[in-house]
C-alpha cells in the first residue's frame, strides 16, 4: 500500500507539472510572442539551453537560461522534437541539458514545437526585411506548386490568400532599405533573384522609392503573375522615368512580347543604330519623343529650341521619318522603346 501511494503521489506530481507546462505555452501563444521570445521562455523554464532551427531558411537561435544567446559551443541535444505545419516538417526544437533528460522535457518540447509552428505561420522566421532568396524565388516562380508557394509565403510571414504586389528592382541602394521605405509598418520581404532585386509587399508607397532606383511594379494578386508584370515594367524604366507601374503601360506592354530577332529586323528599329552612333542625337530624340514638343525638349535639354529643331530635322532624315508629324513621332517613340527593350542600351543611355 505504501508503495502504491508513493507511485500515485509521483503520478499526481507529474500530471501537475504537465498541466503547468501546457498552461505556460498556452499563455505565450495567446500573447502571440515571436520566436526569440519563445526560445528565451523555454530556456528559462527548462533551466538549460533551448534551441530552434527552421530548415527552409537556415534560421537558428540558441538561448541560455539567463535569457541571452548561448555563447558556449552547441552541445549534443538531450531531447528534440520536430516543428510541423500542415503535415510538413519545418524545423526542430531541442534542449541541451547536461546528463539525462528531465521528466517534463518531452512535454515542454512538444508544446514549444506547436508554439513555434503557430508563430512561423503568423510572423515568418524573422522580423527582418531581407529573406531567404530560395523562398522568394519559390513564391514568384510560375512553375511552383501552389501548396509549396503557400508554405513559402507563410514562412516569409504573409497570411494565406493575401494579394501581394511584387517590385523588380535594380539599384545600388540596399534592398532591405528600399523595402522598409516603400512598405513601412507592414509585412515586406526582399531578396536578390539572379541579377534583379525582388520585393514582396502587401501594399507599397511608390513615392518613397529612393532616387537612383529603377523599379517595375506589378499589379496586386498572385505573386508569380505580379512578378512577371514587375519584371516587364522594369525593362521600360529610364533615368527620366525610373519607376513604372505595369498597369500604366497599357498596350505598350505588348512590345515586350515581340521576339528580339523580329524587333531588330524592323526598319525603324534598325535605323536607330545610325542615330545611336551619336549619343547627343539619341538624347535629343529621346527628349523630343518624351515631351512631344520642340520647346519643351529644348527646356529639358537646356538648349535653344532652334538648335533642337535643326537636330530633329537631321535625325528625321537619318531615320527616314517625318518627326514633326504625329505618325512619325509615334513611330520614333515605338522604335526607341523597342530598341531599349531588346538591347538595354547599357552604354548609350544618355539622358534616360
Tab-separated table of C-alpha atoms in Angstrom:
chain	number	residue	atom	x	y	z
A	1	UNK	CA	0.000	0.000	0.000
A	2	UNK	CA	2.817	2.377	0.843
A	3	UNK	CA	4.487	1.659	-2.492
A	4	UNK	CA	1.232	2.274	-4.371
A	5	UNK	CA	0.663	5.517	-2.504
A	6	UNK	CA	4.147	6.693	-3.392
A	7	UNK	CA	3.605	5.876	-7.083
A	8	UNK	CA	0.274	7.703	-7.100
A	9	UNK	CA	1.889	10.701	-5.410
A	10	UNK	CA	4.590	10.819	-8.110
A	11	UNK	CA	1.963	10.483	-10.840
A	12	UNK	CA	-0.033	13.385	-9.425
A	13	UNK	CA	3.118	15.478	-9.278
A	14	UNK	CA	3.947	14.665	-12.893
A	15	UNK	CA	0.425	15.436	-14.054
A	16	UNK	CA	0.520	18.760	-12.255
A	17	UNK	CA	3.824	19.525	-13.954
A	18	UNK	CA	2.371	18.687	-17.373
A	19	UNK	CA	-0.614	20.953	-16.726
A	20	UNK	CA	1.700	23.804	-15.711
A	21	UNK	CA	3.831	23.376	-18.872
A	22	UNK	CA	0.752	23.320	-21.119
A	23	UNK	CA	-0.665	26.404	-19.400
A	24	UNK	CA	2.708	28.153	-19.726
A	25	UNK	CA	2.819	27.730	-23.503
A	26	UNK	CA	-0.883	28.475	-23.916
A	27	UNK	CA	-0.197	31.840	-22.295
A	28	UNK	CA	2.753	32.510	-24.624
A	29	UNK	CA	0.659	31.661	-27.677
A	30	UNK	CA	-2.194	33.907	-26.535
A	31	UNK	CA	0.308	36.734	-26.195
A	32	UNK	CA	1.495	35.996	-29.779
A	33	UNK	CA	5.169	36.163	-28.872
A	34	UNK	CA	7.815	35.768	-31.584
A	35	UNK	CA	10.433	33.035	-31.969
A	36	UNK	CA	13.248	34.611	-29.897
A	37	UNK	CA	10.802	35.175	-27.035
A	38	UNK	CA	9.676	31.542	-27.230
A	39	UNK	CA	13.288	30.373	-27.051
A	40	UNK	CA	14.010	32.621	-24.048
A	41	UNK	CA	10.925	31.457	-22.186
A	42	UNK	CA	11.732	27.801	-22.884
A	43	UNK	CA	15.341	28.099	-21.749
A	44	UNK	CA	14.206	29.734	-18.531
A	45	UNK	CA	11.564	27.093	-17.888
A	46	UNK	CA	13.875	24.170	-18.667
A	47	UNK	CA	16.873	25.783	-16.925
A	48	UNK	CA	19.149	24.769	-19.799
A	49	UNK	CA	19.962	25.882	-23.348
A	50	UNK	CA	16.952	25.761	-25.694
A	51	UNK	CA	17.243	25.916	-29.480
A	52	UNK	CA	15.044	26.500	-32.543
A	53	UNK	CA	16.061	25.828	-36.156
A	54	UNK	CA	13.999	26.302	-39.352
A	55	UNK	CA	15.064	24.068	-42.230
A	56	UNK	CA	13.846	26.217	-45.141
A	57	UNK	CA	15.780	29.345	-44.205
A	58	UNK	CA	18.603	28.006	-42.033
A	59	UNK	CA	17.446	30.408	-39.281
A	60	UNK	CA	18.570	29.214	-35.835
A	61	UNK	CA	18.694	30.526	-32.301
A	62	UNK	CA	20.119	29.063	-29.062
A	63	UNK	CA	19.221	30.727	-25.779
A	64	UNK	CA	20.820	30.133	-22.375
A	65	UNK	CA	18.777	30.021	-19.140
A	66	UNK	CA	19.750	33.639	-18.376
A	67	UNK	CA	17.861	34.767	-21.487
A	68	UNK	CA	20.940	35.609	-23.569
A	69	UNK	CA	22.061	33.914	-26.750
A	70	UNK	CA	24.125	30.878	-25.800
A	71	UNK	CA	27.834	31.643	-26.053
A	72	UNK	CA	29.025	28.094	-25.393
A	73	UNK	CA	29.503	25.811	-28.413
A	74	UNK	CA	26.429	23.716	-29.272
A	75	UNK	CA	26.173	20.584	-27.137
A	76	UNK	CA	24.558	17.308	-28.078
A	77	UNK	CA	20.799	17.727	-27.785
A	78	UNK	CA	19.394	15.843	-24.835
A	79	UNK	CA	15.866	15.978	-26.323
A	80	UNK	CA	14.470	17.068	-29.698
A	81	UNK	CA	11.071	17.495	-31.336
A	82	UNK	CA	10.060	18.317	-34.934
A	83	UNK	CA	8.246	21.527	-35.875
A	84	UNK	CA	5.375	20.623	-38.208
A	85	UNK	CA	2.844	22.715	-40.092
A	86	UNK	CA	0.255	21.211	-42.422
A	87	UNK	CA	1.988	17.839	-42.044
A	88	UNK	CA	5.289	19.285	-43.287
A	89	UNK	CA	8.367	19.322	-41.076
A	90	UNK	CA	9.607	22.918	-40.927
A	91	UNK	CA	12.396	22.551	-38.394
A	92	UNK	CA	13.467	21.309	-34.989
A	93	UNK	CA	13.402	22.403	-31.357
A	94	UNK	CA	15.733	20.961	-28.768
A	95	UNK	CA	17.157	21.174	-25.263
A	96	UNK	CA	20.839	20.861	-24.346
A	97	UNK	CA	20.501	19.501	-20.836
A	98	UNK	CA	23.620	18.053	-19.210
A	99	UNK	CA	23.008	14.460	-18.210
A	100	UNK	CA	19.685	12.708	-18.696
A	101	UNK	CA	16.519	14.448	-19.964
A	102	UNK	CA	14.101	15.834	-17.396
A	103	UNK	CA	10.756	14.174	-16.801
A	104	UNK	CA	8.880	17.066	-18.426
A	105	UNK	CA	11.299	17.737	-21.299
A	106	UNK	CA	9.245	15.784	-23.823
A	107	UNK	CA	6.077	17.706	-22.985
A	108	UNK	CA	7.960	21.002	-22.981
A	109	UNK	CA	9.391	20.401	-26.460
A	110	UNK	CA	6.066	19.247	-27.875
A	111	UNK	CA	4.419	22.450	-26.707
A	112	UNK	CA	7.366	24.572	-27.850
A	113	UNK	CA	7.207	22.998	-31.319
A	114	UNK	CA	3.485	23.755	-31.503
A	115	UNK	CA	4.050	27.353	-30.420
A	116	UNK	CA	6.876	27.810	-32.961
A	117	UNK	CA	4.704	26.471	-35.800
A	118	UNK	CA	1.985	28.939	-34.836
A	119	UNK	CA	4.459	31.832	-34.722
A	120	UNK	CA	6.015	30.871	-38.069
A	121	UNK	CA	2.594	30.826	-39.698
A	122	UNK	CA	1.807	34.229	-38.195
A	123	UNK	CA	5.068	36.131	-38.428
A	124	UNK	CA	7.567	34.234	-40.556
A	125	UNK	CA	11.027	33.247	-39.309
A	126	UNK	CA	12.264	36.732	-38.521
A	127	UNK	CA	11.102	40.324	-38.425
A	128	UNK	CA	13.627	41.433	-40.990
A	129	UNK	CA	13.107	42.724	-44.492
A	130	UNK	CA	15.747	40.542	-46.124
A	131	UNK	CA	14.619	36.969	-46.759
A	132	UNK	CA	15.965	33.654	-47.983
A	133	UNK	CA	16.312	34.015	-51.795
A	134	UNK	CA	15.244	30.398	-52.276
A	135	UNK	CA	11.917	31.064	-50.532
A	136	UNK	CA	11.321	34.260	-52.514
A	137	UNK	CA	12.166	32.507	-55.777
A	138	UNK	CA	9.686	29.761	-54.915
A	139	UNK	CA	6.976	32.342	-54.252
A	140	UNK	CA	7.401	34.115	-57.611
A	141	UNK	CA	8.053	31.035	-59.745
A	142	UNK	CA	5.393	30.230	-62.335
A	143	UNK	CA	6.320	26.542	-62.024
A	144	UNK	CA	5.795	26.321	-58.260
A	145	UNK	CA	3.202	24.007	-56.784
A	146	UNK	CA	0.507	26.129	-55.138
A	147	UNK	CA	0.784	24.266	-51.843
A	148	UNK	CA	4.556	24.830	-51.794
A	149	UNK	CA	4.044	28.510	-52.663
A	150	UNK	CA	1.571	28.867	-49.784
A	151	UNK	CA	4.007	27.279	-47.326
A	152	UNK	CA	6.819	29.557	-48.528
A	153	UNK	CA	4.584	32.598	-48.058
A	154	UNK	CA	3.788	31.516	-44.510
A	155	UNK	CA	7.485	31.118	-43.767
A	156	UNK	CA	8.049	34.631	-45.089
A	157	UNK	CA	5.346	35.975	-42.795
A	158	UNK	CA	2.485	36.613	-45.232
A	159	UNK	CA	-1.043	35.497	-44.401
A	160	UNK	CA	-2.620	32.906	-46.673
A	161	UNK	CA	-4.711	34.259	-49.552
A	162	UNK	CA	-3.488	37.834	-49.162
A	163	UNK	CA	-2.835	39.507	-52.561
A	164	UNK	CA	0.781	40.597	-52.909
A	165	UNK	CA	2.455	43.257	-55.016
A	166	UNK	CA	5.900	42.482	-56.399
A	167	UNK	CA	8.619	45.009	-57.241
A	168	UNK	CA	11.510	44.216	-59.575
A	169	UNK	CA	14.430	46.478	-58.669
A	170	UNK	CA	17.843	47.474	-59.997
A	171	UNK	CA	19.773	49.690	-57.604
A	172	UNK	CA	22.931	50.274	-55.632
A	173	UNK	CA	20.738	51.065	-52.618
A	174	UNK	CA	20.440	48.019	-50.298
A	175	UNK	CA	17.261	46.042	-50.986
A	176	UNK	CA	16.346	45.909	-47.316
A	177	UNK	CA	16.434	49.688	-47.093
A	178	UNK	CA	14.194	50.055	-50.141
A	179	UNK	CA	11.714	47.514	-48.770
A	180	UNK	CA	11.479	49.271	-45.418
A	181	UNK	CA	10.904	52.617	-47.122
A	182	UNK	CA	8.199	51.556	-49.582
A	183	UNK	CA	6.230	49.454	-47.098
A	184	UNK	CA	6.550	50.973	-43.619
A	185	UNK	CA	4.915	49.110	-40.762
A	186	UNK	CA	3.606	46.202	-42.841
A	187	UNK	CA	4.977	42.796	-43.900
A	188	UNK	CA	7.643	43.167	-46.579
A	189	UNK	CA	10.387	40.806	-47.738
A	190	UNK	CA	13.230	41.335	-50.177
A	191	UNK	CA	15.893	39.157	-51.770
A	192	UNK	CA	18.090	39.131	-54.867
A	193	UNK	CA	16.988	36.647	-57.524
A	194	UNK	CA	19.531	36.463	-60.308
A	195	UNK	CA	20.585	39.980	-61.258
A	196	UNK	CA	17.320	41.590	-60.126
A	197	UNK	CA	16.147	42.517	-56.646
A	198	UNK	CA	12.696	41.281	-55.649
A	199	UNK	CA	10.482	42.973	-53.058
A	200	UNK	CA	7.253	41.349	-51.854
A	201	UNK	CA	4.737	43.550	-50.067
A	202	UNK	CA	1.032	43.732	-49.325
A	203	UNK	CA	0.941	47.473	-50.015
A	204	UNK	CA	3.552	49.927	-51.262
A	205	UNK	CA	4.148	53.662	-51.306
A	206	UNK	CA	5.999	54.155	-54.626
A	207	UNK	CA	6.676	57.825	-53.921
A	208	UNK	CA	9.071	56.665	-51.177
A	209	UNK	CA	11.339	54.800	-53.603
A	210	UNK	CA	14.770	56.478	-53.295
A	211	UNK	CA	16.331	58.457	-56.127
A	212	UNK	CA	18.542	56.420	-58.403
A	213	UNK	CA	16.456	53.248	-58.037
A	214	UNK	CA	14.898	51.612	-61.092
A	215	UNK	CA	11.708	49.747	-60.182
A	216	UNK	CA	8.990	47.914	-62.068
A	217	UNK	CA	5.773	47.413	-60.083
A	218	UNK	CA	3.371	44.545	-60.719
A	219	UNK	CA	-0.338	44.610	-60.003
A	220	UNK	CA	-1.553	43.099	-56.702
A	221	UNK	CA	-2.604	39.482	-56.925
A	222	UNK	CA	-0.863	36.156	-57.403
A	223	UNK	CA	2.879	36.757	-56.765
A	224	UNK	CA	4.015	34.838	-59.851
A	225	UNK	CA	1.805	36.975	-62.120
A	226	UNK	CA	2.800	40.174	-60.325
A	227	UNK	CA	6.484	39.222	-60.696
A	228	UNK	CA	6.189	38.777	-64.469
A	229	UNK	CA	4.494	42.157	-64.702
A	230	UNK	CA	7.092	43.834	-62.472
A	231	UNK	CA	9.963	42.395	-64.497
A	232	UNK	CA	8.352	43.629	-67.718
A	233	UNK	CA	7.753	47.097	-66.260
A	234	UNK	CA	11.391	47.266	-65.130
A	235	UNK	CA	12.502	46.873	-68.753
A	236	UNK	CA	10.620	50.062	-69.661
A	237	UNK	CA	12.234	52.225	-66.976
A	238	UNK	CA	14.604	55.048	-67.900
A	239	UNK	CA	16.505	57.687	-65.996
A	240	UNK	CA	13.700	60.120	-66.655
A	241	UNK	CA	11.057	57.561	-65.677
A	242	UNK	CA	12.770	55.274	-63.144
A	243	UNK	CA	9.583	53.803	-61.624
A	244	UNK	CA	6.903	52.246	-63.806
A	245	UNK	CA	3.649	50.506	-62.884
A	246	UNK	CA	2.796	47.659	-65.217
A	247	UNK	CA	-0.838	48.783	-65.278
A	248	UNK	CA	0.250	52.142	-66.718
A	249	UNK	CA	1.973	50.543	-69.709
A	250	UNK	CA	-1.283	49.531	-71.338
A	251	UNK	CA	-0.736	48.383	-74.936
A	252	UNK	CA	2.970	49.299	-74.709
A	253	UNK	CA	3.483	46.111	-72.691
A	254	UNK	CA	2.889	44.185	-75.925
A	255	UNK	CA	6.263	45.431	-77.197
A	256	UNK	CA	7.973	43.287	-74.578
A	257	UNK	CA	6.401	40.187	-76.153
A	258	UNK	CA	7.929	40.739	-79.609
A	259	UNK	CA	10.783	38.261	-80.320
A	260	UNK	CA	14.131	40.051	-80.450
A	261	UNK	CA	15.054	38.891	-83.947
A	262	UNK	CA	11.792	40.247	-85.367
A	263	UNK	CA	12.186	43.544	-83.491
A	264	UNK	CA	15.762	44.009	-84.700
A	265	UNK	CA	14.650	43.464	-88.288
A	266	UNK	CA	12.139	46.299	-88.193
A	267	UNK	CA	13.401	49.187	-90.393
A	268	UNK	CA	12.687	51.911	-87.817
A	269	UNK	CA	14.434	49.981	-85.046
A	270	UNK	CA	17.397	49.124	-87.261
A	271	UNK	CA	17.720	52.774	-88.325
A	272	UNK	CA	18.295	53.801	-84.729
A	273	UNK	CA	21.739	52.180	-84.921
A	274	UNK	CA	22.850	55.111	-87.030
A	275	UNK	CA	21.449	57.621	-84.550
A	276	UNK	CA	22.912	55.723	-81.582
A	277	UNK	CA	26.368	56.331	-83.016
A	278	UNK	CA	25.916	59.942	-81.895
A	279	UNK	CA	24.808	59.824	-78.226
A	280	UNK	CA	23.863	63.503	-78.230
A	281	UNK	CA	21.396	62.885	-81.081
A	282	UNK	CA	19.945	59.950	-79.200
A	283	UNK	CA	19.401	62.204	-76.177
A	284	UNK	CA	17.717	64.889	-78.287
A	285	UNK	CA	15.429	62.344	-79.963
A	286	UNK	CA	14.511	60.787	-76.630
A	287	UNK	CA	13.694	64.164	-75.072
A	288	UNK	CA	11.599	65.152	-78.084
A	289	UNK	CA	9.679	61.855	-78.021
A	290	UNK	CA	9.141	62.127	-74.263
A	291	UNK	CA	7.740	65.674	-74.432
A	292	UNK	CA	6.226	65.805	-77.935
A	293	UNK	CA	7.325	69.423	-78.199
A	294	UNK	CA	10.437	71.101	-79.565
A	295	UNK	CA	10.292	73.856	-76.956
A	296	UNK	CA	9.728	71.509	-74.011
A	297	UNK	CA	12.510	69.249	-75.259
A	298	UNK	CA	14.796	72.296	-75.505
A	299	UNK	CA	13.942	73.282	-71.926
A	300	UNK	CA	14.600	69.753	-70.740
A	301	UNK	CA	17.968	69.653	-72.527
A	302	UNK	CA	18.903	73.256	-71.652
A	303	UNK	CA	19.300	74.051	-75.364
A	304	UNK	CA	17.871	76.722	-77.659
A	305	UNK	CA	14.717	75.470	-79.349
A	306	UNK	CA	16.034	76.366	-82.807
A	307	UNK	CA	19.054	74.123	-82.218
A	308	UNK	CA	16.776	71.275	-81.172
A	309	UNK	CA	14.545	71.853	-84.227
A	310	UNK	CA	17.559	71.688	-86.548
A	311	UNK	CA	18.856	68.470	-84.952
A	312	UNK	CA	15.398	66.841	-85.029
A	313	UNK	CA	15.123	67.618	-88.749
A	314	UNK	CA	18.529	65.995	-89.381
A	315	UNK	CA	17.699	62.977	-87.191
A	316	UNK	CA	14.399	62.532	-89.001
A	317	UNK	CA	16.206	62.421	-92.336
A	318	UNK	CA	18.630	59.811	-90.987
A	319	UNK	CA	15.720	57.695	-89.810
A	320	UNK	CA	13.574	58.279	-92.866
A	321	UNK	CA	10.767	59.517	-90.599
A	322	UNK	CA	8.980	62.882	-90.591
A	323	UNK	CA	9.306	63.556	-86.864
A	324	UNK	CA	7.144	66.692	-86.846
A	325	UNK	CA	4.110	64.663	-87.937
A	326	UNK	CA	2.051	62.772	-85.296
A	327	UNK	CA	2.538	59.441	-87.067
A	328	UNK	CA	6.263	59.998	-87.322
A	329	UNK	CA	6.511	60.871	-83.635
A	330	UNK	CA	4.655	57.656	-82.711
A	331	UNK	CA	6.973	55.607	-84.951
A	332	UNK	CA	10.047	57.141	-83.340
A	333	UNK	CA	8.740	56.560	-79.809
A	334	UNK	CA	7.920	52.935	-80.542
A	335	UNK	CA	11.309	52.400	-82.166
A	336	UNK	CA	13.135	53.950	-79.224
A	337	UNK	CA	11.231	51.854	-76.714
A	338	UNK	CA	11.636	48.642	-78.692
A	339	UNK	CA	15.351	49.195	-79.177
A	340	UNK	CA	15.761	49.795	-75.449
A	341	UNK	CA	13.843	46.624	-74.639
A	342	UNK	CA	15.918	44.334	-76.846
A	343	UNK	CA	19.353	45.793	-76.174
A	344	UNK	CA	19.074	47.671	-72.910
A	345	UNK	CA	21.464	50.319	-74.245
A	346	UNK	CA	23.686	49.988	-71.156
A	347	UNK	CA	26.398	52.219	-72.584
A	348	UNK	CA	24.269	54.622	-74.558
A	349	UNK	CA	21.508	55.519	-72.120
A	350	UNK	CA	22.308	59.209	-72.382
A	351	UNK	CA	19.576	61.192	-70.684
A	352	UNK	CA	17.478	58.113	-69.869
